[in-house]
Tab-separated table of C-alpha atoms in Angstrom:
chain	number	residue	atom	x	y	z
Z	146	MET	CA	48.264	-6.269	53.540
Z	147	ASP	CA	48.999	-4.011	56.482
Z	148	GLN	CA	45.625	-2.400	57.074
Z	149	SER	CA	44.025	-3.268	60.369
Z	150	VAL	CA	40.738	-5.154	60.439
Z	151	LYS	CA	38.451	-4.795	63.390
Z	152	MET	CA	34.932	-6.040	63.863
Z	153	TYR	CA	32.180	-5.429	66.384
Z	154	SER	CA	29.913	-8.437	66.448
Z	155	LEU	CA	27.335	-10.394	68.412
Z	156	SER	CA	27.994	-13.974	69.452
Z	157	THR	CA	24.478	-14.984	68.345
Z	158	CYS	CA	24.237	-13.238	65.002
Z	159	GLY	CA	24.302	-15.176	61.736
Z	160	HIS	CA	25.707	-12.323	59.666
Z	161	CYS	CA	28.513	-11.933	62.196
Z	162	LYS	CA	29.336	-15.629	61.983
Z	163	ALA	CA	29.335	-15.444	58.190
Z	164	THR	CA	31.746	-12.501	58.326
Z	165	LYS	CA	34.084	-14.290	60.728
Z	166	LYS	CA	33.998	-17.337	58.460
Z	167	LEU	CA	34.912	-15.242	55.420
Z	168	LEU	CA	37.805	-13.584	57.263
Z	169	ASN	CA	39.028	-16.883	58.668
Z	170	GLU	CA	38.866	-18.633	55.312
Z	171	SER	CA	40.684	-15.732	53.683
Z	172	GLU	CA	43.358	-15.955	56.395
Z	173	ILE	CA	42.846	-12.323	57.347
Z	174	ARG	CA	44.134	-11.284	60.743
Z	175	TYR	CA	41.463	-9.372	62.609
Z	176	GLU	CA	40.288	-8.373	66.017
Z	177	PHE	CA	36.693	-8.776	67.063
Z	178	THR	CA	34.561	-7.932	70.059
Z	179	ASP	CA	31.326	-9.790	70.736
Z	180	VAL	CA	29.458	-6.891	72.313
Z	181	ASP	CA	26.616	-9.030	73.699
Z	182	LEU	CA	29.089	-10.874	75.903
Z	183	LEU	CA	30.235	-7.702	77.655
Z	184	GLN	CA	28.623	-6.297	80.767
Z	185	GLY	CA	28.364	-3.099	82.748
Z	186	GLU	CA	30.772	-0.255	82.114
Z	187	GLU	CA	32.848	-2.172	79.617
Z	188	ARG	CA	29.780	-2.827	77.507
Z	189	ALA	CA	28.618	0.804	77.732
Z	190	ALA	CA	32.047	1.997	76.625
Z	191	VAL	CA	32.194	-0.384	73.672
Z	192	VAL	CA	28.614	0.490	72.641
Z	193	GLU	CA	29.705	4.144	72.426
Z	194	GLU	CA	32.711	3.063	70.381
Z	195	VAL	CA	30.454	1.226	67.918
Z	196	ARG	CA	28.187	4.280	67.626
Z	197	GLN	CA	31.167	6.374	66.580
Z	198	TRP	CA	31.587	4.117	63.571
Z	199	ASN	CA	27.963	3.214	63.012
Z	200	PRO	CA	25.276	5.366	64.658
Z	201	ASN	CA	22.704	2.634	63.989
Z	202	LEU	CA	24.500	0.336	66.421
Z	203	SER	CA	23.951	-2.678	64.206
Z	204	PHE	CA	26.135	-5.722	63.704
Z	205	PRO	CA	28.523	-6.675	62.347
Z	206	THR	CA	30.275	-3.326	62.063
Z	207	ILE	CA	33.558	-3.964	60.290
Z	208	ILE	CA	36.383	-1.466	60.060
Z	209	ILE	CA	38.901	-2.243	57.342
Z	210	GLY	CA	41.521	0.484	57.146
Z	211	ASP	CA	39.476	3.598	56.292
Z	212	HIS	CA	36.361	1.661	55.301
Z	213	VAL	CA	33.435	1.081	57.620
Z	214	ILE	CA	31.163	-1.708	56.432
Z	215	VAL	CA	27.901	-2.456	58.163
Z	216	GLY	CA	26.461	-5.905	57.703
Z	217	TYR	CA	27.711	-8.961	55.885
Z	218	ARG	CA	28.237	-7.308	52.523
Z	219	GLU	CA	30.537	-9.859	51.034
Z	220	ARG	CA	31.491	-7.972	47.890
Z	221	GLU	CA	32.335	-4.774	49.755
Z	222	ILE	CA	34.303	-6.658	52.369
Z	223	ARG	CA	36.297	-8.483	49.708
Z	224	GLU	CA	36.961	-5.252	47.845
Z	225	ALA	CA	38.122	-3.446	50.979
Z	226	LEU	CA	40.429	-6.350	51.759
Z	227	GLY	CA	41.712	-6.481	48.199
Z	228	LEU	CA	40.561	-10.095	47.792
L	175	MET	CA	14.905	-34.147	69.565
L	176	ASN	CA	17.280	-31.632	71.047
L	177	GLU	CA	16.289	-28.126	72.133
L	178	VAL	CA	17.004	-26.520	68.757
L	179	GLU	CA	15.115	-29.189	66.807
L	180	THR	CA	12.137	-28.853	69.153
L	181	LEU	CA	12.091	-25.075	68.680
L	182	TYR	CA	12.456	-25.506	64.913
L	183	GLU	CA	9.403	-27.746	64.717
L	184	ALA	CA	7.307	-25.544	67.015
L	185	LEU	CA	8.080	-22.315	65.145
L	186	LYS	CA	7.687	-23.918	61.751
L	187	LYS	CA	4.235	-25.135	62.713
L	188	ALA	CA	3.245	-21.705	64.035
L	189	GLN	CA	4.760	-19.506	61.311
L	190	GLU	CA	4.283	-21.377	58.049
L	191	PRO	CA	0.508	-20.937	58.068
L	192	LYS	CA	1.185	-17.185	58.277
L	193	GLY	CA	3.258	-17.344	55.102
L	194	TYR	CA	6.700	-17.187	56.727
L	195	VAL	CA	9.044	-20.064	56.043
L	196	PHE	CA	12.490	-20.759	57.385
L	197	ASN	CA	15.539	-20.053	55.274
L	198	LYS	CA	16.309	-23.274	53.405
L	199	ASP	CA	19.884	-23.094	54.743
L	200	LYS	CA	19.170	-25.269	57.754
L	201	ASP	CA	22.602	-24.807	59.324
L	202	ARG	CA	22.038	-21.057	59.325
L	203	VAL	CA	18.560	-21.519	60.790
L	204	TYR	CA	19.814	-23.840	63.541
L	205	ASP	CA	22.544	-21.335	64.419
L	206	LEU	CA	19.981	-18.553	64.714
L	207	LEU	CA	17.584	-20.690	66.735
L	208	ASP	CA	20.470	-21.543	69.013
L	209	GLY	CA	20.986	-17.777	69.388
L	210	LEU	CA	17.335	-17.414	70.354
L	211	ILE	CA	17.759	-20.082	73.014
L	212	VAL	CA	20.909	-18.348	74.306
L	213	ASN	CA	18.998	-15.066	74.529
L	214	LYS	CA	16.070	-16.720	76.298
L	215	LYS	CA	18.474	-18.028	78.923
L	216	ARG	CA	20.433	-14.779	79.109
L	217	TYR	CA	17.614	-12.221	79.102
L	218	GLY	CA	14.512	-14.255	79.848
L	219	TYR	CA	12.997	-13.670	76.412
L	220	MET	CA	13.787	-14.597	72.836
L	221	SER	CA	15.115	-11.376	71.440
L	222	CYS	CA	16.452	-11.195	67.906
L	223	PRO	CA	19.879	-12.896	67.738
L	224	CYS	CA	21.045	-10.350	65.157
L	225	ARG	CA	20.484	-7.310	67.359
L	226	LEU	CA	21.937	-6.119	70.636
L	227	ALA	CA	19.300	-6.600	73.329
L	228	SER	CA	19.127	-4.179	76.241
L	229	GLY	CA	18.077	-6.785	78.769
L	230	ASP	CA	14.906	-4.769	79.449
L	231	ARG	CA	11.947	-6.607	77.988
L	232	GLU	CA	9.900	-3.441	77.508
L	233	LYS	CA	12.677	-1.728	75.558
L	234	ASP	CA	13.202	-4.853	73.484
L	235	ARG	CA	9.524	-5.485	72.852
L	236	ASP	CA	9.929	-4.675	69.140
L	237	ILE	CA	12.742	-7.177	68.666
L	238	LEU	CA	11.154	-10.199	70.327
L	239	CYS	CA	11.356	-12.800	67.597
L	240	PRO	CA	9.461	-12.684	65.313
L	241	CYS	CA	10.159	-8.967	65.437
L	242	VAL	CA	7.719	-6.253	64.406
L	243	TYR	CA	9.915	-5.455	61.393
L	244	ARG	CA	9.633	-8.911	59.855
L	245	GLU	CA	6.466	-8.217	57.919
L	246	ALA	CA	7.823	-5.127	56.174
L	247	ASP	CA	11.221	-6.701	55.519
L	248	VAL	CA	9.825	-9.893	54.049
L	249	LYS	CA	7.512	-7.781	51.921
L	250	ALA	CA	10.347	-5.563	50.688
L	251	TYR	CA	13.280	-7.999	50.538
L	252	GLY	CA	11.786	-11.478	50.868
L	253	SER	CA	13.663	-11.977	54.120
L	254	CYS	CA	13.717	-10.730	57.681
L	255	TYR	CA	16.749	-8.809	58.914
L	256	CYS	CA	18.359	-12.008	60.184
L	257	ASN	CA	17.651	-14.206	57.125
L	258	LEU	CA	15.743	-16.517	59.470
L	259	TYR	CA	12.220	-16.051	58.138
L	260	VAL	CA	11.896	-15.671	54.411
L	261	SER	CA	9.295	-15.935	51.685
L	262	LYS	CA	8.955	-18.987	49.455
L	263	GLU	CA	10.125	-16.863	46.520
L	264	TRP	CA	13.324	-15.934	48.373
L	265	ASN	CA	14.031	-19.603	49.109
L	266	GLU	CA	13.379	-20.521	45.500
L	267	GLY	CA	15.878	-17.929	44.282
L	268	LYS	CA	13.215	-15.864	42.537
L	269	LEU	CA	14.310	-12.844	44.555
L	270	PRO	CA	17.891	-11.589	44.823
L	271	HIS	CA	19.403	-12.249	48.241
L	272	VAL	CA	20.300	-8.689	49.096
L	273	HIS	CA	21.490	-7.294	52.399
L	274	VAL	CA	18.466	-6.367	54.506
L	275	PRO	CA	19.185	-2.999	56.103
L	276	GLU	CA	18.324	-2.349	59.736
L	277	ARG	CA	14.846	-0.899	59.920
L	278	ARG	CA	14.713	-0.526	63.685
L	279	PRO	CA	15.083	3.045	64.919
L	280	THR	CA	18.379	3.394	66.760
L	281	PRO	CA	17.931	2.467	70.415
L	282	LEU	CA	18.886	5.211	72.855
């Protein structure tokens, strides 16, 4: 599986934790950014990045290859990952 | 009792009479309450742990927990956006546990 997996999350959000747990348990390599832990310009820049993928600016926003999945939608995440 | 347990008991007492119960998954609930405590310390108010707060209380007024969207979401889906507050039917499995879409208008 070569597709990249990237997630924008919040450190406090239950759906984000559930998504991280699923990815960890499935031994998927992924990058994540907890947007609530960022400040100032860095945060503003990342917020704009999230909006490009998900104009609603909600979390988690998960990018799996060409798929953008908003929220902990387990079935869709599994399908996109080929699990 | 630790801080999370104290908050759990206080909110339960306040919200159950209104018809809102906590998700029966207590680990999930404790995690979310911990998020509320983090936000209280970080921003000065308990904003929704599942949404990005602005840090401006006025702008975040609608997402102070319990948020203004809870009523409509529990009515429509049996659960708030976070899966923190739910209906008895949701807890009893009489309603499907579907993803609750974000109802909040996109913040500017």
